[in-house]
Amino acid sequence: SAVRVIGLNAGVVLPGRRWRLGLGGYTLSRDYANLYTYQYRNGRRTKKILDTLTPQLALTYLTPNVSYVVFQRLWLEISVPLEVGLGRSHYTVTDQNGHLTTDSRGLFVPLEAGLAVLLRPTRWVGVSGSVGYRKSVFEVDYKEDFDGMYFSYRVNVFVGAIWRDWRQYRQRWHLARELVASRRP
């Protein structure tokens, strides 16, 4: 089923502006408290019944990543990101009395590949989205299907451009102050 993964990815653009290296950290917490089962009569669903067991999944992983820019213009970029990471999962099931019936933990190695588009209307901020596929290439202890299509959307903040512009502004301001001070009698 579809899940929402949230995270943060920080990266640097290498000289030549075609390659980006980064590190992402992501988390997922899925509470199935409102999980329902259905009662059927004569092949028709007749009643919704709250399940007596409540599963919960927590997932955390880090992904070093690389991205190659295949198309680049002033305000548009298309790139191919590749991420390989390491994560841990924690799956619990609690009964209606609050007793823990299942407690499984595991390590996994996700591999992600996709296609990303970045729109950069200003030097400082952009928006991007990507679509791709995530494959869990290795799982230890807790075997679960973490494979599937993904899509993401992001707000991009270009800290390097902000920093360079701030430094230029300060240099100009100091030069202007010195110029004014030198013209005083």
mmCIF file with all atom_site columns, C-alpha atoms in Angstrom:
data_model
loop_
_atom_site.group_PDB
_atom_site.id
_atom_site.type_symbol
_atom_site.label_atom_id
_atom_site.label_alt_id
_atom_site.label_comp_id
_atom_site.label_asym_id
_atom_site.label_entity_id
_atom_site.label_seq_id
_atom_site.pdbx_PDB_ins_code
_atom_site.Cartn_x
_atom_site.Cartn_y
_atom_site.Cartn_z
_atom_site.occupancy
_atom_site.B_iso_or_equiv
_atom_site.pdbx_formal_charge
_atom_site.auth_seq_id
_atom_site.auth_comp_id
_atom_site.auth_asym_id
_atom_site.auth_atom_id
_atom_site.pdbx_PDB_model_num
ATOM 1   C CA . SER A 1 1   ? 0.000   0.000   0.000   1.00 0.00 ? 1   SER A CA 1
ATOM 2   C CA . ALA A 1 2   ? 1.075   3.572   -0.508  1.00 0.00 ? 2   ALA A CA 1
ATOM 3   C CA . VAL A 1 3   ? 3.011   5.197   2.325   1.00 0.00 ? 3   VAL A CA 1
ATOM 4   C CA . ARG A 1 4   ? 4.424   8.643   2.992   1.00 0.00 ? 4   ARG A CA 1
ATOM 5   C CA . VAL A 1 5   ? 8.151   8.867   3.569   1.00 0.00 ? 5   VAL A CA 1
ATOM 6   C CA . ILE A 1 6   ? 9.574   12.197  4.715   1.00 0.00 ? 6   ILE A CA 1
ATOM 7   C CA . GLY A 1 7   ? 13.194  13.228  4.746   1.00 0.00 ? 7   GLY A CA 1
ATOM 8   C CA . LEU A 1 8   ? 15.980  15.643  4.085   1.00 0.00 ? 8   LEU A CA 1
ATOM 9   C CA . ASN A 1 9   ? 18.626  15.428  1.384   1.00 0.00 ? 9   ASN A CA 1
ATOM 10  C CA . ALA A 1 10  ? 21.683  17.703  1.312   1.00 0.00 ? 10  ALA A CA 1
ATOM 11  C CA . GLY A 1 11  ? 24.084  17.739  -1.588  1.00 0.00 ? 11  GLY A CA 1
ATOM 12  C CA . VAL A 1 12  ? 26.933  19.495  -3.328  1.00 0.00 ? 12  VAL A CA 1
ATOM 13  C CA . VAL A 1 13  ? 27.371  20.199  -7.021  1.00 0.00 ? 13  VAL A CA 1
ATOM 14  C CA . LEU A 1 14  ? 30.753  19.089  -8.300  1.00 0.00 ? 14  LEU A CA 1
ATOM 15  C CA . PRO A 1 15  ? 32.835  21.260  -10.675 1.00 0.00 ? 15  PRO A CA 1
ATOM 16  C CA . GLY A 1 16  ? 31.445  21.076  -14.186 1.00 0.00 ? 16  GLY A CA 1
ATOM 17  C CA . ARG A 1 17  ? 27.870  21.219  -12.796 1.00 0.00 ? 17  ARG A CA 1
ATOM 18  C CA . ARG A 1 18  ? 26.869  17.780  -14.141 1.00 0.00 ? 18  ARG A CA 1
ATOM 19  C CA . TRP A 1 19  ? 27.324  15.633  -11.022 1.00 0.00 ? 19  TRP A CA 1
ATOM 20  C CA . ARG A 1 20  ? 25.744  16.062  -7.603  1.00 0.00 ? 20  ARG A CA 1
ATOM 21  C CA . LEU A 1 21  ? 26.728  14.125  -4.475  1.00 0.00 ? 21  LEU A CA 1
ATOM 22  C CA . GLY A 1 22  ? 24.439  14.003  -1.485  1.00 0.00 ? 22  GLY A CA 1
ATOM 23  C CA . LEU A 1 23  ? 23.274  12.310  1.673   1.00 0.00 ? 23  LEU A CA 1
ATOM 24  C CA . GLY A 1 24  ? 19.619  11.731  2.448   1.00 0.00 ? 24  GLY A CA 1
ATOM 25  C CA . GLY A 1 25  ? 17.898  10.716  5.659   1.00 0.00 ? 25  GLY A CA 1
ATOM 26  C CA . TYR A 1 26  ? 14.335  9.401   5.540   1.00 0.00 ? 26  TYR A CA 1
ATOM 27  C CA . THR A 1 27  ? 11.716  8.102   7.928   1.00 0.00 ? 27  THR A CA 1
ATOM 28  C CA . LEU A 1 28  ? 8.325   6.457   7.805   1.00 0.00 ? 28  LEU A CA 1
ATOM 29  C CA . SER A 1 29  ? 5.936   5.811   10.641  1.00 0.00 ? 29  SER A CA 1
ATOM 30  C CA . ARG A 1 30  ? 2.753   4.031   9.696   1.00 0.00 ? 30  ARG A CA 1
ATOM 31  C CA . ASP A 1 31  ? 0.079   3.398   12.301  1.00 0.00 ? 31  ASP A CA 1
ATOM 32  C CA . TYR A 1 32  ? -2.593  0.966   11.200  1.00 0.00 ? 32  TYR A CA 1
ATOM 33  C CA . ALA A 1 33  ? -4.896  1.786   14.139  1.00 0.00 ? 33  ALA A CA 1
ATOM 34  C CA . ASN A 1 34  ? -7.869  2.345   11.834  1.00 0.00 ? 34  ASN A CA 1
ATOM 35  C CA . LEU A 1 35  ? -7.440  -0.965  10.058  1.00 0.00 ? 35  LEU A CA 1
ATOM 36  C CA . TYR A 1 36  ? -10.785 -2.582  9.304   1.00 0.00 ? 36  TYR A CA 1
ATOM 37  C CA . THR A 1 37  ? -11.902 -6.044  8.357   1.00 0.00 ? 37  THR A CA 1
ATOM 38  C CA . TYR A 1 38  ? -15.215 -6.673  6.638   1.00 0.00 ? 38  TYR A CA 1
ATOM 39  C CA . GLN A 1 39  ? -17.940 -9.193  7.194   1.00 0.00 ? 39  GLN A CA 1
ATOM 40  C CA . TYR A 1 40  ? -19.474 -10.718 4.076   1.00 0.00 ? 40  TYR A CA 1
ATOM 41  C CA . ARG A 1 41  ? -22.867 -12.371 3.484   1.00 0.00 ? 41  ARG A CA 1
ATOM 42  C CA . ASN A 1 42  ? -23.844 -13.901 0.138   1.00 0.00 ? 42  ASN A CA 1
ATOM 43  C CA . GLY A 1 43  ? -20.754 -12.404 -1.502  1.00 0.00 ? 43  GLY A CA 1
ATOM 44  C CA . ARG A 1 44  ? -21.631 -8.845  -0.437  1.00 0.00 ? 44  ARG A CA 1
ATOM 45  C CA . ARG A 1 45  ? -19.824 -6.774  2.126   1.00 0.00 ? 45  ARG A CA 1
ATOM 46  C CA . THR A 1 46  ? -22.254 -6.133  4.971   1.00 0.00 ? 46  THR A CA 1
ATOM 47  C CA . LYS A 1 47  ? -20.353 -4.773  7.967   1.00 0.00 ? 47  LYS A CA 1
ATOM 48  C CA . LYS A 1 48  ? -17.131 -2.952  8.841   1.00 0.00 ? 48  LYS A CA 1
ATOM 49  C CA . ILE A 1 49  ? -15.433 -4.316  11.974  1.00 0.00 ? 49  ILE A CA 1
ATOM 50  C CA . LEU A 1 50  ? -12.456 -2.709  13.688  1.00 0.00 ? 50  LEU A CA 1
ATOM 51  C CA . ASP A 1 51  ? -9.547  -5.150  13.818  1.00 0.00 ? 51  ASP A CA 1
ATOM 52  C CA . THR A 1 52  ? -8.522  -6.375  17.278  1.00 0.00 ? 52  THR A CA 1
ATOM 53  C CA . LEU A 1 53  ? -4.809  -6.235  16.394  1.00 0.00 ? 53  LEU A CA 1
ATOM 54  C CA . THR A 1 54  ? -3.010  -2.963  15.677  1.00 0.00 ? 54  THR A CA 1
ATOM 55  C CA . PRO A 1 55  ? 0.164   -3.186  13.563  1.00 0.00 ? 55  PRO A CA 1
ATOM 56  C CA . GLN A 1 56  ? 2.658   -0.334  13.396  1.00 0.00 ? 56  GLN A CA 1
ATOM 57  C CA . LEU A 1 57  ? 5.695   0.032   11.140  1.00 0.00 ? 57  LEU A CA 1
ATOM 58  C CA . ALA A 1 58  ? 8.614   2.413   11.704  1.00 0.00 ? 58  ALA A CA 1
ATOM 59  C CA . LEU A 1 59  ? 11.291  2.715   9.050   1.00 0.00 ? 59  LEU A CA 1
ATOM 60  C CA . THR A 1 60  ? 14.449  4.853   9.048   1.00 0.00 ? 60  THR A CA 1
ATOM 61  C CA . TYR A 1 61  ? 17.231  4.881   6.477   1.00 0.00 ? 61  TYR A CA 1
ATOM 62  C CA . LEU A 1 62  ? 20.196  6.897   5.176   1.00 0.00 ? 62  LEU A CA 1
ATOM 63  C CA . THR A 1 63  ? 21.123  7.027   1.507   1.00 0.00 ? 63  THR A CA 1
ATOM 64  C CA . PRO A 1 64  ? 24.325  8.400   0.063   1.00 0.00 ? 64  PRO A CA 1
ATOM 65  C CA . ASN A 1 65  ? 23.351  9.423   -3.464  1.00 0.00 ? 65  ASN A CA 1
ATOM 66  C CA . VAL A 1 66  ? 24.666  10.629  -6.776  1.00 0.00 ? 66  VAL A CA 1
ATOM 67  C CA . SER A 1 67  ? 22.787  12.405  -9.525  1.00 0.00 ? 67  SER A CA 1
ATOM 68  C CA . TYR A 1 68  ? 23.840  13.073  -13.102 1.00 0.00 ? 68  TYR A CA 1
ATOM 69  C CA . VAL A 1 69  ? 22.324  16.099  -14.879 1.00 0.00 ? 69  VAL A CA 1
ATOM 70  C CA . VAL A 1 70  ? 21.386  15.073  -18.434 1.00 0.00 ? 70  VAL A CA 1
ATOM 71  C CA . PHE A 1 71  ? 19.732  18.378  -19.459 1.00 0.00 ? 71  PHE A CA 1
ATOM 72  C CA . GLN A 1 72  ? 20.456  21.819  -18.032 1.00 0.00 ? 72  GLN A CA 1
ATOM 73  C CA . ARG A 1 73  ? 19.151  25.287  -18.757 1.00 0.00 ? 73  ARG A CA 1
ATOM 74  C CA . LEU A 1 74  ? 19.014  28.416  -16.622 1.00 0.00 ? 74  LEU A CA 1
ATOM 75  C CA . TRP A 1 75  ? 15.675  27.524  -15.024 1.00 0.00 ? 75  TRP A CA 1
ATOM 76  C CA . LEU A 1 76  ? 15.282  23.791  -15.815 1.00 0.00 ? 76  LEU A CA 1
ATOM 77  C CA . GLU A 1 77  ? 17.274  20.633  -15.042 1.00 0.00 ? 77  GLU A CA 1
ATOM 78  C CA . ILE A 1 78  ? 16.587  16.984  -15.746 1.00 0.00 ? 78  ILE A CA 1
ATOM 79  C CA . SER A 1 79  ? 18.718  14.465  -13.877 1.00 0.00 ? 79  SER A CA 1
ATOM 80  C CA . VAL A 1 80  ? 19.048  10.776  -13.101 1.00 0.00 ? 80  VAL A CA 1
ATOM 81  C CA . PRO A 1 81  ? 19.438  10.135  -9.345  1.00 0.00 ? 81  PRO A CA 1
ATOM 82  C CA . LEU A 1 82  ? 20.805  6.901   -7.891  1.00 0.00 ? 82  LEU A CA 1
ATOM 83  C CA . GLU A 1 83  ? 20.715  6.122   -4.167  1.00 0.00 ? 83  GLU A CA 1
ATOM 84  C CA . VAL A 1 84  ? 22.023  3.167   -2.167  1.00 0.00 ? 84  VAL A CA 1
ATOM 85  C CA . GLY A 1 85  ? 21.328  3.188   1.532   1.00 0.00 ? 85  GLY A CA 1
ATOM 86  C CA . LEU A 1 86  ? 21.154  1.412   4.835   1.00 0.00 ? 86  LEU A CA 1
ATOM 87  C CA . GLY A 1 87  ? 18.101  1.352   7.040   1.00 0.00 ? 87  GLY A CA 1
ATOM 88  C CA . ARG A 1 88  ? 16.304  -0.312  9.882   1.00 0.00 ? 88  ARG A CA 1
ATOM 89  C CA . SER A 1 89  ? 12.700  -1.345  10.314  1.00 0.00 ? 89  SER A CA 1
ATOM 90  C CA . HIS A 1 90  ? 10.661  -1.930  13.448  1.00 0.00 ? 90  HIS A CA 1
ATOM 91  C CA . TYR A 1 91  ? 7.329   -3.708  13.152  1.00 0.00 ? 91  TYR A CA 1
ATOM 92  C CA . THR A 1 92  ? 5.031   -4.228  16.141  1.00 0.00 ? 92  THR A CA 1
ATOM 93  C CA . VAL A 1 93  ? 1.553   -5.649  16.596  1.00 0.00 ? 93  VAL A CA 1
ATOM 94  C CA . THR A 1 94  ? -0.464  -4.808  19.694  1.00 0.00 ? 94  THR A CA 1
ATOM 95  C CA . ASP A 1 95  ? -3.696  -6.534  20.728  1.00 0.00 ? 95  ASP A CA 1
ATOM 96  C CA . GLN A 1 96  ? -6.842  -4.782  21.972  1.00 0.00 ? 96  GLN A CA 1
ATOM 97  C CA . ASN A 1 97  ? -5.586  -4.973  25.583  1.00 0.00 ? 97  ASN A CA 1
ATOM 98  C CA . GLY A 1 98  ? -2.345  -3.186  24.736  1.00 0.00 ? 98  GLY A CA 1
ATOM 99  C CA . HIS A 1 99  ? -0.150  -6.309  24.909  1.00 0.00 ? 99  HIS A CA 1
ATOM 100 C CA . LEU A 1 100 ? 2.642   -6.603  22.372  1.00 0.00 ? 100 LEU A CA 1
ATOM 101 C CA . THR A 1 101 ? 2.144   -9.755  20.274  1.00 0.00 ? 101 THR A CA 1
ATOM 102 C CA . THR A 1 102 ? 4.817   -9.132  17.615  1.00 0.00 ? 102 THR A CA 1
ATOM 103 C CA . ASP A 1 103 ? 8.060   -7.184  17.816  1.00 0.00 ? 103 ASP A CA 1
ATOM 104 C CA . SER A 1 104 ? 10.318  -7.553  14.756  1.00 0.00 ? 104 SER A CA 1
ATOM 105 C CA . ARG A 1 105 ? 13.356  -5.483  13.875  1.00 0.00 ? 105 ARG A CA 1
ATOM 106 C CA . GLY A 1 106 ? 15.507  -5.693  10.810  1.00 0.00 ? 106 GLY A CA 1
ATOM 107 C CA . LEU A 1 107 ? 18.141  -4.092  8.637   1.00 0.00 ? 107 LEU A CA 1
ATOM 108 C CA . PHE A 1 108 ? 17.712  -3.494  4.937   1.00 0.00 ? 108 PHE A CA 1
ATOM 109 C CA . VAL A 1 109 ? 19.630  -2.024  2.010   1.00 0.00 ? 109 VAL A CA 1
ATOM 110 C CA . PRO A 1 110 ? 17.459  0.003   -0.392  1.00 0.00 ? 110 PRO A CA 1
ATOM 111 C CA . LEU A 1 111 ? 18.517  0.837   -3.951  1.00 0.00 ? 111 LEU A CA 1
ATOM 112 C CA . GLU A 1 112 ? 16.663  3.642   -5.733  1.00 0.00 ? 112 GLU A CA 1
ATOM 113 C CA . ALA A 1 113 ? 16.888  4.906   -9.298  1.00 0.00 ? 113 ALA A CA 1
ATOM 114 C CA . GLY A 1 114 ? 14.725  7.488   -11.004 1.00 0.00 ? 114 GLY A CA 1
ATOM 115 C CA . LEU A 1 115 ? 14.265  10.565  -13.132 1.00 0.00 ? 115 LEU A CA 1
ATOM 116 C CA . ALA A 1 116 ? 14.112  14.039  -11.558 1.00 0.00 ? 116 ALA A CA 1
ATOM 117 C CA . VAL A 1 117 ? 13.010  17.457  -12.847 1.00 0.00 ? 117 VAL A CA 1
ATOM 118 C CA . LEU A 1 118 ? 14.058  20.708  -11.165 1.00 0.00 ? 118 LEU A CA 1
ATOM 119 C CA . LEU A 1 119 ? 12.386  24.059  -11.870 1.00 0.00 ? 119 LEU A CA 1
ATOM 120 C CA . ARG A 1 120 ? 14.477  26.968  -10.630 1.00 0.00 ? 120 ARG A CA 1
ATOM 121 C CA . PRO A 1 121 ? 12.531  30.236  -10.936 1.00 0.00 ? 121 PRO A CA 1
ATOM 122 C CA . THR A 1 122 ? 15.051  32.080  -8.717  1.00 0.00 ? 122 THR A CA 1
ATOM 123 C CA . ARG A 1 123 ? 18.743  31.672  -7.898  1.00 0.00 ? 123 ARG A CA 1
ATOM 124 C CA . TRP A 1 124 ? 17.930  30.785  -4.297  1.00 0.00 ? 124 TRP A CA 1
ATOM 125 C CA . VAL A 1 125 ? 14.880  28.499  -4.394  1.00 0.00 ? 125 VAL A CA 1
ATOM 126 C CA . GLY A 1 126 ? 13.465  25.851  -6.701  1.00 0.00 ? 126 GLY A CA 1
ATOM 127 C CA . VAL A 1 127 ? 10.936  23.048  -6.762  1.00 0.00 ? 127 VAL A CA 1
ATOM 128 C CA . SER A 1 128 ? 11.583  19.546  -7.988  1.00 0.00 ? 128 SER A CA 1
ATOM 129 C CA . GLY A 1 129 ? 9.962   16.195  -8.356  1.00 0.00 ? 129 GLY A CA 1
ATOM 130 C CA . SER A 1 130 ? 11.091  12.712  -9.231  1.00 0.00 ? 130 SER A CA 1
ATOM 131 C CA . VAL A 1 131 ? 9.708   9.318   -10.056 1.00 0.00 ? 131 VAL A CA 1
ATOM 132 C CA . GLY A 1 132 ? 11.500  6.001   -9.839  1.00 0.00 ? 132 GLY A CA 1
ATOM 133 C CA . TYR A 1 133 ? 11.713  2.545   -8.346  1.00 0.00 ? 133 TYR A CA 1
ATOM 134 C CA . ARG A 1 134 ? 12.967  1.413   -4.941  1.00 0.00 ? 134 ARG A CA 1
ATOM 135 C CA . LYS A 1 135 ? 14.275  -2.144  -4.491  1.00 0.00 ? 135 LYS A CA 1
ATOM 136 C CA . SER A 1 136 ? 15.309  -3.648  -1.185  1.00 0.00 ? 136 SER A CA 1
ATOM 137 C CA . VAL A 1 137 ? 18.364  -5.619  -2.298  1.00 0.00 ? 137 VAL A CA 1
ATOM 138 C CA . PHE A 1 138 ? 19.177  -7.049  1.132   1.00 0.00 ? 138 PHE A CA 1
ATOM 139 C CA . GLU A 1 139 ? 17.088  -7.636  4.283   1.00 0.00 ? 139 GLU A CA 1
ATOM 140 C CA . VAL A 1 140 ? 18.173  -9.055  7.655   1.00 0.00 ? 140 VAL A CA 1
ATOM 141 C CA . ASP A 1 141 ? 15.870  -10.423 10.399  1.00 0.00 ? 141 ASP A CA 1
ATOM 142 C CA . TYR A 1 142 ? 12.622  -8.721  9.298   1.00 0.00 ? 142 TYR A CA 1
ATOM 143 C CA . LYS A 1 143 ? 11.669  -9.797  5.791   1.00 0.00 ? 143 LYS A CA 1
ATOM 144 C CA . GLU A 1 144 ? 9.131   -7.441  4.256   1.00 0.00 ? 144 GLU A CA 1
ATOM 145 C CA . ASP A 1 145 ? 8.425   -6.090  0.822   1.00 0.00 ? 145 ASP A CA 1
ATOM 146 C CA . PHE A 1 146 ? 9.830   -2.549  0.709   1.00 0.00 ? 146 PHE A CA 1
ATOM 147 C CA . ASP A 1 147 ? 10.028  -2.638  -3.112  1.00 0.00 ? 147 ASP A CA 1
ATOM 148 C CA . GLY A 1 148 ? 7.941   -0.420  -5.350  1.00 0.00 ? 148 GLY A CA 1
ATOM 149 C CA . MET A 1 149 ? 7.496   2.727   -7.381  1.00 0.00 ? 149 MET A CA 1
ATOM 150 C CA . TYR A 1 150 ? 8.062   6.047   -5.689  1.00 0.00 ? 150 TYR A CA 1
ATOM 151 C CA . PHE A 1 151 ? 7.451   9.671   -6.462  1.00 0.00 ? 151 PHE A CA 1
ATOM 152 C CA . SER A 1 152 ? 8.683   12.652  -4.552  1.00 0.00 ? 152 SER A CA 1
ATOM 153 C CA . TYR A 1 153 ? 8.358   16.404  -4.504  1.00 0.00 ? 153 TYR A CA 1
ATOM 154 C CA . ARG A 1 154 ? 10.739  18.828  -2.874  1.00 0.00 ? 154 ARG A CA 1
ATOM 155 C CA . VAL A 1 155 ? 11.510  22.433  -2.165  1.00 0.00 ? 155 VAL A CA 1
ATOM 156 C CA . ASN A 1 156 ? 15.149  23.092  -3.054  1.00 0.00 ? 156 ASN A CA 1
ATOM 157 C CA . VAL A 1 157 ? 17.131  25.789  -1.243  1.00 0.00 ? 157 VAL A CA 1
ATOM 158 C CA . PHE A 1 158 ? 20.458  26.668  -2.882  1.00 0.00 ? 158 PHE A CA 1
ATOM 159 C CA . VAL A 1 159 ? 22.557  27.629  0.129   1.00 0.00 ? 159 VAL A CA 1
ATOM 160 C CA . GLY A 1 160 ? 25.700  28.174  -1.964  1.00 0.00 ? 160 GLY A CA 1
ATOM 161 C CA . ALA A 1 161 ? 23.986  30.798  -4.149  1.00 0.00 ? 161 ALA A CA 1
ATOM 162 C CA . ILE A 1 162 ? 22.531  32.540  -1.092  1.00 0.00 ? 162 ILE A CA 1
ATOM 163 C CA . TRP A 1 163 ? 25.949  32.578  0.592   1.00 0.00 ? 163 TRP A CA 1
ATOM 164 C CA . ARG A 1 164 ? 27.730  33.955  -2.512  1.00 0.00 ? 164 ARG A CA 1
ATOM 165 C CA . ASP A 1 165 ? 25.095  36.682  -2.984  1.00 0.00 ? 165 ASP A CA 1
ATOM 166 C CA . TRP A 1 166 ? 25.289  37.638  0.705   1.00 0.00 ? 166 TRP A CA 1
ATOM 167 C CA . ARG A 1 167 ? 29.090  37.945  0.522   1.00 0.00 ? 167 ARG A CA 1
ATOM 168 C CA . GLN A 1 168 ? 28.871  40.091  -2.631  1.00 0.00 ? 168 GLN A CA 1
ATOM 169 C CA . TYR A 1 169 ? 26.260  42.311  -0.978  1.00 0.00 ? 169 TYR A CA 1
ATOM 170 C CA . ARG A 1 170 ? 28.466  42.777  2.091   1.00 0.00 ? 170 ARG A CA 1
ATOM 171 C CA . GLN A 1 171 ? 31.523  43.581  -0.069  1.00 0.00 ? 171 GLN A CA 1
ATOM 172 C CA . ARG A 1 172 ? 29.572  46.196  -2.038  1.00 0.00 ? 172 ARG A CA 1
ATOM 173 C CA . TRP A 1 173 ? 28.171  47.672  1.155   1.00 0.00 ? 173 TRP A CA 1
ATOM 174 C CA . HIS A 1 174 ? 31.656  47.960  2.687   1.00 0.00 ? 174 HIS A CA 1
ATOM 175 C CA . LEU A 1 175 ? 33.024  49.525  -0.529  1.00 0.00 ? 175 LEU A CA 1
ATOM 176 C CA . ALA A 1 176 ? 30.156  52.021  -0.582  1.00 0.00 ? 176 ALA A CA 1
ATOM 177 C CA . ARG A 1 177 ? 30.815  52.940  3.061   1.00 0.00 ? 177 ARG A CA 1
ATOM 178 C CA . GLU A 1 178 ? 34.502  53.422  2.371   1.00 0.00 ? 178 GLU A CA 1
ATOM 179 C CA . LEU A 1 179 ? 33.717  55.559  -0.682  1.00 0.00 ? 179 LEU A CA 1
ATOM 180 C CA . VAL A 1 180 ? 31.371  57.773  1.338   1.00 0.00 ? 180 VAL A CA 1
ATOM 181 C CA . ALA A 1 181 ? 33.896  58.036  4.189   1.00 0.00 ? 181 ALA A CA 1
ATOM 182 C CA . SER A 1 182 ? 36.704  59.003  1.775   1.00 0.00 ? 182 SER A CA 1
ATOM 183 C CA . ARG A 1 183 ? 34.630  61.860  0.280   1.00 0.00 ? 183 ARG A CA 1
ATOM 184 C CA . ARG A 1 184 ? 33.956  63.518  3.630   1.00 0.00 ? 184 ARG A CA 1
ATOM 185 C CA . PRO A 1 185 ? 35.969  66.654  4.307   1.00 0.00 ? 185 PRO A CA 1
#
